[in-house]
Amino acid sequence: MYPVLMHDNKKCVNCQRCAQQCPNHAITFQPQFHYEKSKCIHCQMCVAECLVNALRFSSQSYSIEQLVKEVMKDWDYYQKSQGGVTISGGEAFAQFDEFLQLIQALKQQHLHVAVETTGHYAKEQLQQALPYIDLFLFDIKSIDVIKFHQHTKGNLKIIQNNFEYLMENASDKVTVRIPVIPNFNEDQLQEILDWLSQYPIKDVHLLPYHTLGKNKWKQIEKDYALKDVEMMNPKTLEPMVLYGQKKGFHIKIGG
């Protein structure tokens, strides 16, 4: 939810200029670079001081007006491509008040609005946001309540209830995306597709596990739980594409 300092060890030359400039001593070398997030005041003096661009913050704060102004720079592109704005995350609904203001402002500019979402939030929030969203890229990671909670700590029933609400009220706005994760849901795909077939859903995307974010975890000094798992070959999902097509889905690998 808040900016975290990211450190690229490959670029760092251990000059320690960042530690010398940090007013709260959030950065130390023990002897390697170490960052204490609780001490950081996000002054960004360390980033400005780094001569080799080994430091940056993971995110930046914007006002609604600043975001809309930035988005509207590409207005001509949206008109030619028939595209619009996709709000990603994390989970956009986790900052609900600001998220709602943003999508309302985007619709005032007559922009198509898509949202990547886990579906894990209060139904009342979904009901408020629905009129301003043209496309939900809705994650279905599992239909096993116990296994889902073990891996994500989330409540699958909340997600399923929100999904069913969309199916009843705006099924034409939903594309289902299934992130395929080894040792979690790779063996559940047929079961998930069977479950989806009861709903008026057409578009399904299978997203094969990749390791493109592994280096980011290292840069924020967090352990990457699947560090020993190799990137999935998309071709391994081709049998599921055929299975989904037999179920009547417009299904593809990637999204």
CSV table of N, CA and C in Angstrom, one decimal, residues 61-171:
chain,number,residue,atom,x,y,z
A,61,SER,N,3.0,8.5,-5.4
A,61,SER,CA,1.7,9.1,-5.1
A,61,SER,C,1.2,10.1,-6.1
A,62,TYR,N,0.0,10.0,-6.6
A,62,TYR,CA,-0.6,11.0,-7.5
A,62,TYR,C,-2.0,11.4,-7.0
A,63,SER,N,-2.3,12.6,-7.3
A,63,SER,CA,-3.7,13.0,-7.1
A,63,SER,C,-4.6,12.5,-8.3
A,64,ILE,N,-5.9,12.5,-8.1
A,64,ILE,CA,-6.8,12.1,-9.1
A,64,ILE,C,-6.6,13.0,-10.4
A,65,GLU,N,-6.4,14.2,-10.2
A,65,GLU,CA,-6.3,15.2,-11.3
A,65,GLU,C,-5.0,14.9,-12.0
A,66,GLN,N,-3.9,14.6,-11.3
A,66,GLN,CA,-2.6,14.3,-12.0
A,66,GLN,C,-2.7,13.0,-12.8
A,67,LEU,N,-3.4,12.0,-12.3
A,67,LEU,CA,-3.6,10.8,-13.0
A,67,LEU,C,-4.4,11.0,-14.3
A,68,VAL,N,-5.5,11.7,-14.2
A,68,VAL,CA,-6.3,11.9,-15.4
A,68,VAL,C,-5.6,12.7,-16.4
A,69,LYS,N,-4.8,13.7,-16.0
A,69,LYS,CA,-4.0,14.5,-16.9
A,69,LYS,C,-3.0,13.6,-17.6
A,70,GLU,N,-2.4,12.7,-16.9
A,70,GLU,CA,-1.4,11.8,-17.5
A,70,GLU,C,-2.0,10.9,-18.5
A,71,VAL,N,-3.2,10.3,-18.2
A,71,VAL,CA,-3.9,9.4,-19.0
A,71,VAL,C,-4.3,10.1,-20.3
A,72,MET,N,-4.8,11.4,-20.2
A,72,MET,CA,-5.3,12.1,-21.4
A,72,MET,C,-4.3,12.5,-22.4
A,73,LYS,N,-3.0,12.3,-22.0
A,73,LYS,CA,-1.9,12.6,-23.0
A,73,LYS,C,-2.0,11.6,-24.2
A,74,ASP,N,-2.6,10.5,-23.9
A,74,ASP,CA,-2.7,9.4,-25.0
A,74,ASP,C,-4.1,9.3,-25.6
A,75,TRP,N,-4.9,10.4,-25.5
A,75,TRP,CA,-6.2,10.4,-26.0
A,75,TRP,C,-6.3,10.0,-27.5
A,76,ASP,N,-5.4,10.5,-28.3
A,76,ASP,CA,-5.4,10.2,-29.7
A,76,ASP,C,-5.2,8.7,-30.0
A,77,TYR,N,-4.3,8.1,-29.2
A,77,TYR,CA,-4.1,6.7,-29.3
A,77,TYR,C,-5.3,5.9,-28.9
A,78,TYR,N,-6.0,6.3,-27.9
A,78,TYR,CA,-7.2,5.6,-27.5
A,78,TYR,C,-8.2,5.6,-28.6
A,79,GLN,N,-8.4,6.7,-29.3
A,79,GLN,CA,-9.3,6.9,-30.3
A,79,GLN,C,-9.0,6.0,-31.5
A,80,LYS,N,-7.7,5.8,-31.8
A,80,LYS,CA,-7.3,5.0,-33.0
A,80,LYS,C,-7.4,3.5,-32.6
A,81,SER,N,-7.1,3.2,-31.4
A,81,SER,CA,-7.0,1.7,-31.0
A,81,SER,C,-8.3,1.2,-30.5
A,82,GLN,N,-9.2,2.1,-30.2
A,82,GLN,CA,-10.5,1.7,-29.5
A,82,GLN,C,-10.2,1.1,-28.1
A,83,GLY,N,-9.1,1.5,-27.6
A,83,GLY,CA,-8.7,1.1,-26.2
A,83,GLY,C,-9.1,2.0,-25.1
A,84,GLY,N,-8.4,2.0,-24.0
A,84,GLY,CA,-8.7,2.8,-22.9
A,84,GLY,C,-7.7,2.6,-21.8
A,85,VAL,N,-8.2,2.7,-20.5
A,85,VAL,CA,-7.4,2.6,-19.4
A,85,VAL,C,-7.6,1.3,-18.6
A,86,THR,N,-6.5,0.6,-18.3
A,86,THR,CA,-6.6,-0.6,-17.4
A,86,THR,C,-6.0,-0.2,-16.1
A,87,ILE,N,-6.8,-0.4,-15.0
A,87,ILE,CA,-6.3,-0.2,-13.7
A,87,ILE,C,-5.9,-1.5,-13.1
A,88,SER,N,-4.6,-1.6,-12.7
A,88,SER,CA,-4.1,-2.9,-12.2
A,88,SER,C,-3.7,-2.7,-10.7
A,89,GLY,N,-2.9,-3.6,-10.2
A,89,GLY,CA,-2.5,-3.6,-8.8
A,89,GLY,C,-1.3,-4.4,-8.5
A,90,GLY,N,-1.3,-5.1,-7.4
A,90,GLY,CA,-2.3,-5.2,-6.3
A,90,GLY,C,-3.7,-5.2,-6.7
A,91,GLU,N,-4.5,-4.8,-5.8
A,91,GLU,CA,-6.0,-4.8,-5.9
A,91,GLU,C,-6.5,-3.4,-5.8
A,92,ALA,N,-7.0,-2.9,-7.0
A,92,ALA,CA,-7.5,-1.5,-7.0
A,92,ALA,C,-8.5,-1.2,-6.0
A,93,PHE,N,-9.4,-2.1,-5.7
A,93,PHE,CA,-10.5,-1.9,-4.7
A,93,PHE,C,-9.9,-1.7,-3.3
A,94,ALA,N,-8.7,-2.1,-3.0
A,94,ALA,CA,-8.1,-1.9,-1.7
A,94,ALA,C,-7.9,-0.4,-1.3
A,95,GLN,N,-7.9,0.5,-2.3
A,95,GLN,CA,-7.9,1.9,-2.1
A,95,GLN,C,-9.2,2.4,-2.6
A,96,PHE,N,-10.3,1.9,-2.1
A,96,PHE,CA,-11.6,2.1,-2.7
A,96,PHE,C,-12.0,3.5,-3.0
A,97,ASP,N,-11.9,4.4,-2.0
A,97,ASP,CA,-12.4,5.7,-2.1
A,97,ASP,C,-11.7,6.5,-3.3
A,98,GLU,N,-10.4,6.3,-3.3
A,98,GLU,CA,-9.6,7.0,-4.4
A,98,GLU,C,-9.9,6.3,-5.7
A,99,PHE,N,-10.0,5.0,-5.7
A,99,PHE,CA,-10.3,4.2,-6.9
A,99,PHE,C,-11.6,4.6,-7.5
A,100,LEU,N,-12.7,4.8,-6.7
A,100,LEU,CA,-14.0,5.2,-7.2
A,100,LEU,C,-13.9,6.6,-7.8
A,101,GLN,N,-13.2,7.5,-7.1
A,101,GLN,CA,-13.1,8.8,-7.7
A,101,GLN,C,-12.4,8.8,-9.0
A,102,LEU,N,-11.4,8.0,-9.1
A,102,LEU,CA,-10.6,7.9,-10.4
A,102,LEU,C,-11.5,7.4,-11.5
A,103,ILE,N,-12.2,6.3,-11.3
A,103,ILE,CA,-13.0,5.7,-12.4
A,103,ILE,C,-14.1,6.6,-12.8
A,104,GLN,N,-14.7,7.4,-11.8
A,104,GLN,CA,-15.7,8.4,-12.2
A,104,GLN,C,-15.1,9.5,-13.0
A,105,ALA,N,-13.9,9.9,-12.7
A,105,ALA,CA,-13.2,11.0,-13.5
A,105,ALA,C,-12.9,10.5,-14.9
A,106,LEU,N,-12.5,9.2,-15.0
A,106,LEU,CA,-12.1,8.7,-16.3
A,106,LEU,C,-13.4,8.6,-17.2
A,107,LYS,N,-14.5,8.2,-16.6
A,107,LYS,CA,-15.7,8.1,-17.4
A,107,LYS,C,-16.2,9.5,-17.8
A,108,GLN,N,-15.9,10.5,-17.0
A,108,GLN,CA,-16.3,11.8,-17.4
A,108,GLN,C,-15.6,12.3,-18.7
A,109,GLN,N,-14.4,11.6,-18.9
A,109,GLN,CA,-13.6,11.9,-20.1
A,109,GLN,C,-14.0,10.9,-21.2
A,110,HIS,N,-15.0,10.1,-21.0
A,110,HIS,CA,-15.5,9.2,-22.0
A,110,HIS,C,-14.5,8.1,-22.4
A,111,LEU,N,-13.8,7.7,-21.4
A,111,LEU,CA,-12.8,6.6,-21.6
A,111,LEU,C,-13.3,5.3,-21.3
A,112,HIS,N,-12.9,4.2,-22.0
A,112,HIS,CA,-13.2,2.9,-21.6
A,112,HIS,C,-12.3,2.5,-20.4
A,113,VAL,N,-12.9,1.9,-19.4
A,113,VAL,CA,-12.2,1.6,-18.2
A,113,VAL,C,-12.2,0.1,-17.9
A,114,ALA,N,-11.0,-0.5,-17.8
A,114,ALA,CA,-10.9,-1.9,-17.4
A,114,ALA,C,-10.2,-2.0,-16.1
A,115,VAL,N,-10.6,-3.1,-15.3
A,115,VAL,CA,-10.0,-3.2,-14.0
A,115,VAL,C,-9.5,-4.7,-13.8
A,116,GLU,N,-8.3,-4.9,-13.5
A,116,GLU,CA,-7.8,-6.2,-13.1
A,116,GLU,C,-8.1,-6.4,-11.6
A,117,THR,N,-8.8,-7.5,-11.3
A,117,THR,CA,-9.3,-7.6,-9.9
A,117,THR,C,-9.3,-9.1,-9.4
A,118,THR,N,-9.1,-9.2,-8.1
A,118,THR,CA,-9.2,-10.5,-7.4
A,118,THR,C,-10.6,-10.8,-7.0
A,119,GLY,N,-11.5,-9.8,-6.9
A,119,GLY,CA,-12.8,-10.0,-6.5
A,119,GLY,C,-13.0,-10.0,-5.0
A,120,HIS,N,-11.9,-9.7,-4.2
A,120,HIS,CA,-11.9,-9.9,-2.8
A,120,HIS,C,-12.2,-8.6,-2.1
A,121,TYR,N,-13.5,-8.2,-2.0
A,121,TYR,CA,-13.9,-7.0,-1.3
A,121,TYR,C,-15.4,-7.0,-1.1
A,122,ALA,N,-15.9,-6.1,-0.4
A,122,ALA,CA,-17.3,-6.0,0.0
A,122,ALA,C,-18.2,-5.9,-1.3
A,123,LYS,N,-19.3,-6.6,-1.3
A,123,LYS,CA,-20.2,-6.5,-2.5
A,123,LYS,C,-20.7,-5.0,-2.7
A,124,GLU,N,-20.9,-4.3,-1.6
A,124,GLU,CA,-21.3,-2.9,-1.7
A,124,GLU,C,-20.4,-2.1,-2.5
A,125,GLN,N,-19.1,-2.3,-2.4
A,125,GLN,CA,-18.1,-1.6,-3.1
A,125,GLN,C,-18.2,-1.9,-4.6
A,126,LEU,N,-18.4,-3.2,-4.9
A,126,LEU,CA,-18.6,-3.6,-6.3
A,126,LEU,C,-19.8,-3.0,-6.9
A,127,GLN,N,-20.9,-2.9,-6.1
A,127,GLN,CA,-22.1,-2.3,-6.6
A,127,GLN,C,-21.9,-0.8,-6.9
A,128,GLN,N,-21.1,-0.1,-6.1
A,128,GLN,CA,-20.9,1.3,-6.3
A,128,GLN,C,-20.0,1.5,-7.6
A,129,ALA,N,-19.0,0.7,-7.8
A,129,ALA,CA,-18.1,0.8,-8.9
A,129,ALA,C,-18.6,0.4,-10.2
A,130,LEU,N,-19.5,-0.6,-10.2
A,130,LEU,CA,-19.9,-1.3,-11.4
A,130,LEU,C,-20.4,-0.3,-12.6
A,131,PRO,N,-21.1,0.8,-12.3
A,131,PRO,CA,-21.5,1.6,-13.4
A,131,PRO,C,-20.4,2.3,-14.2
A,132,TYR,N,-19.2,2.4,-13.5
A,132,TYR,CA,-18.1,3.1,-14.1
A,132,TYR,C,-17.0,2.2,-14.7
A,133,ILE,N,-17.3,0.9,-14.7
A,133,ILE,CA,-16.3,-0.1,-15.2
A,133,ILE,C,-16.9,-0.8,-16.4
A,134,ASP,N,-16.1,-0.8,-17.5
A,134,ASP,CA,-16.5,-1.4,-18.8
A,134,ASP,C,-16.1,-2.9,-18.9
A,135,LEU,N,-15.0,-3.2,-18.2
A,135,LEU,CA,-14.4,-4.6,-18.3
A,135,LEU,C,-13.8,-5.0,-17.0
A,136,PHE,N,-14.2,-6.1,-16.5
A,136,PHE,CA,-13.5,-6.7,-15.4
A,136,PHE,C,-12.6,-7.9,-15.9
A,137,LEU,N,-11.4,-7.8,-15.6
A,137,LEU,CA,-10.4,-8.9,-15.8
A,137,LEU,C,-10.3,-9.6,-14.5
A,138,PHE,N,-11.2,-10.6,-14.3
A,138,PHE,CA,-11.5,-11.2,-13.0
A,138,PHE,C,-10.7,-12.5,-12.8
A,139,ASP,N,-9.9,-12.5,-11.7
A,139,ASP,CA,-9.1,-13.6,-11.4
A,139,ASP,C,-9.9,-14.7,-10.7
A,140,ILE,N,-9.8,-15.9,-11.3
A,140,ILE,CA,-10.3,-17.1,-10.6
A,140,ILE,C,-9.1,-18.0,-10.4
A,141,LYS,N,-8.6,-18.1,-9.2
A,141,LYS,CA,-7.3,-18.8,-8.9
A,141,LYS,C,-7.6,-20.2,-8.5
A,142,SER,N,-8.8,-20.5,-7.8
A,142,SER,CA,-9.1,-21.8,-7.3
A,142,SER,C,-10.5,-21.8,-6.9
A,143,ILE,N,-11.1,-23.1,-6.9
A,143,ILE,CA,-12.4,-23.2,-6.3
A,143,ILE,C,-12.4,-24.1,-5.1
A,144,ASP,N,-11.2,-24.4,-4.6
A,144,ASP,CA,-11.0,-25.2,-3.4
A,144,ASP,C,-10.9,-24.2,-2.2
A,145,VAL,N,-11.9,-24.1,-1.4
A,145,VAL,CA,-12.0,-23.1,-0.3
A,145,VAL,C,-10.8,-23.3,0.7
A,146,ILE,N,-10.5,-24.5,1.1
A,146,ILE,CA,-9.4,-24.7,2.0
A,146,ILE,C,-8.1,-24.4,1.4
A,147,LYS,N,-7.8,-24.9,0.3
A,147,LYS,CA,-6.5,-24.7,-0.4
A,147,LYS,C,-6.3,-23.2,-0.7
A,148,PHE,N,-7.4,-22.6,-1.1
A,148,PHE,CA,-7.3,-21.1,-1.4
A,148,PHE,C,-6.9,-20.4,-0.2
A,149,HIS,N,-7.5,-20.7,0.9
A,149,HIS,CA,-7.2,-19.9,2.2
A,149,HIS,C,-5.7,-20.2,2.6
A,150,GLN,N,-5.3,-21.5,2.5
A,150,GLN,CA,-4.0,-21.9,2.9
A,150,GLN,C,-2.9,-21.1,2.1
A,151,HIS,N,-3.1,-20.9,0.9
A,151,HIS,CA,-2.1,-20.2,0.0
A,151,HIS,C,-2.2,-18.7,0.0
A,152,THR,N,-3.5,-18.2,0.1
A,152,THR,CA,-3.6,-16.7,-0.1
A,152,THR,C,-4.1,-16.0,1.2
A,153,LYS,N,-4.6,-16.8,2.2
A,153,LYS,CA,-5.2,-16.2,3.4
A,153,LYS,C,-6.5,-15.5,3.1
A,154,GLY,N,-7.0,-15.6,1.9
A,154,GLY,CA,-8.2,-15.0,1.5
A,154,GLY,C,-9.5,-15.8,1.7
A,155,ASN,N,-10.6,-15.2,1.5
A,155,ASN,CA,-11.9,-15.9,1.7
A,155,ASN,C,-12.5,-16.1,0.3
A,156,LEU,N,-12.5,-17.4,-0.1
A,156,LEU,CA,-13.0,-17.7,-1.5
A,156,LEU,C,-14.5,-17.4,-1.6
A,157,LYS,N,-15.2,-17.5,-0.6
A,157,LYS,CA,-16.7,-17.3,-0.7
A,157,LYS,C,-17.0,-15.8,-1.1
A,158,ILE,N,-16.2,-14.9,-0.6
A,158,ILE,CA,-16.3,-13.5,-0.9
A,158,ILE,C,-16.2,-13.3,-2.4
A,159,ILE,N,-15.1,-13.9,-3.0
A,159,ILE,CA,-14.8,-13.8,-4.4
A,159,ILE,C,-15.9,-14.4,-5.2
A,160,GLN,N,-16.4,-15.6,-4.8
A,160,GLN,CA,-17.4,-16.3,-5.6
A,160,GLN,C,-18.8,-15.5,-5.5
A,161,ASN,N,-19.1,-14.9,-4.4
A,161,ASN,CA,-20.3,-14.1,-4.3
A,161,ASN,C,-20.2,-12.9,-5.2
A,162,ASN,N,-19.1,-12.3,-5.3
A,162,ASN,CA,-19.0,-11.1,-6.1
A,162,ASN,C,-19.0,-11.5,-7.6
A,163,PHE,N,-18.4,-12.7,-7.9
A,163,PHE,CA,-18.4,-13.2,-9.3
A,163,PHE,C,-19.8,-13.5,-9.7
A,164,GLU,N,-20.6,-14.1,-8.8
A,164,GLU,CA,-22.0,-14.5,-9.1
A,164,GLU,C,-22.8,-13.2,-9.3
A,165,TYR,N,-22.5,-12.2,-8.5
A,165,TYR,CA,-23.3,-10.9,-8.7
A,165,TYR,C,-23.0,-10.3,-10.1
A,166,LEU,N,-21.8,-10.4,-10.5
A,166,LEU,CA,-21.5,-9.9,-11.9
A,166,LEU,C,-22.1,-10.8,-12.9
A,167,MET,N,-22.1,-12.1,-12.7
A,167,MET,CA,-22.8,-12.9,-13.7
A,167,MET,C,-24.3,-12.6,-13.8
A,168,GLU,N,-24.9,-12.2,-12.7
A,168,GLU,CA,-26.3,-11.9,-12.8
A,168,GLU,C,-26.6,-10.5,-13.3
A,169,ASN,N,-25.7,-9.6,-13.2
A,169,ASN,CA,-25.9,-8.2,-13.5
A,169,ASN,C,-25.1,-7.6,-14.6
A,170,ALA,N,-24.0,-8.2,-14.9
A,170,ALA,CA,-23.1,-7.6,-16.0
A,170,ALA,C,-22.1,-8.7,-16.5
A,171,SER,N,-22.6,-9.8,-16.9
A,171,SER,CA,-21.8,-10.9,-17.4
A,171,SER,C,-21.0,-10.5,-18.7
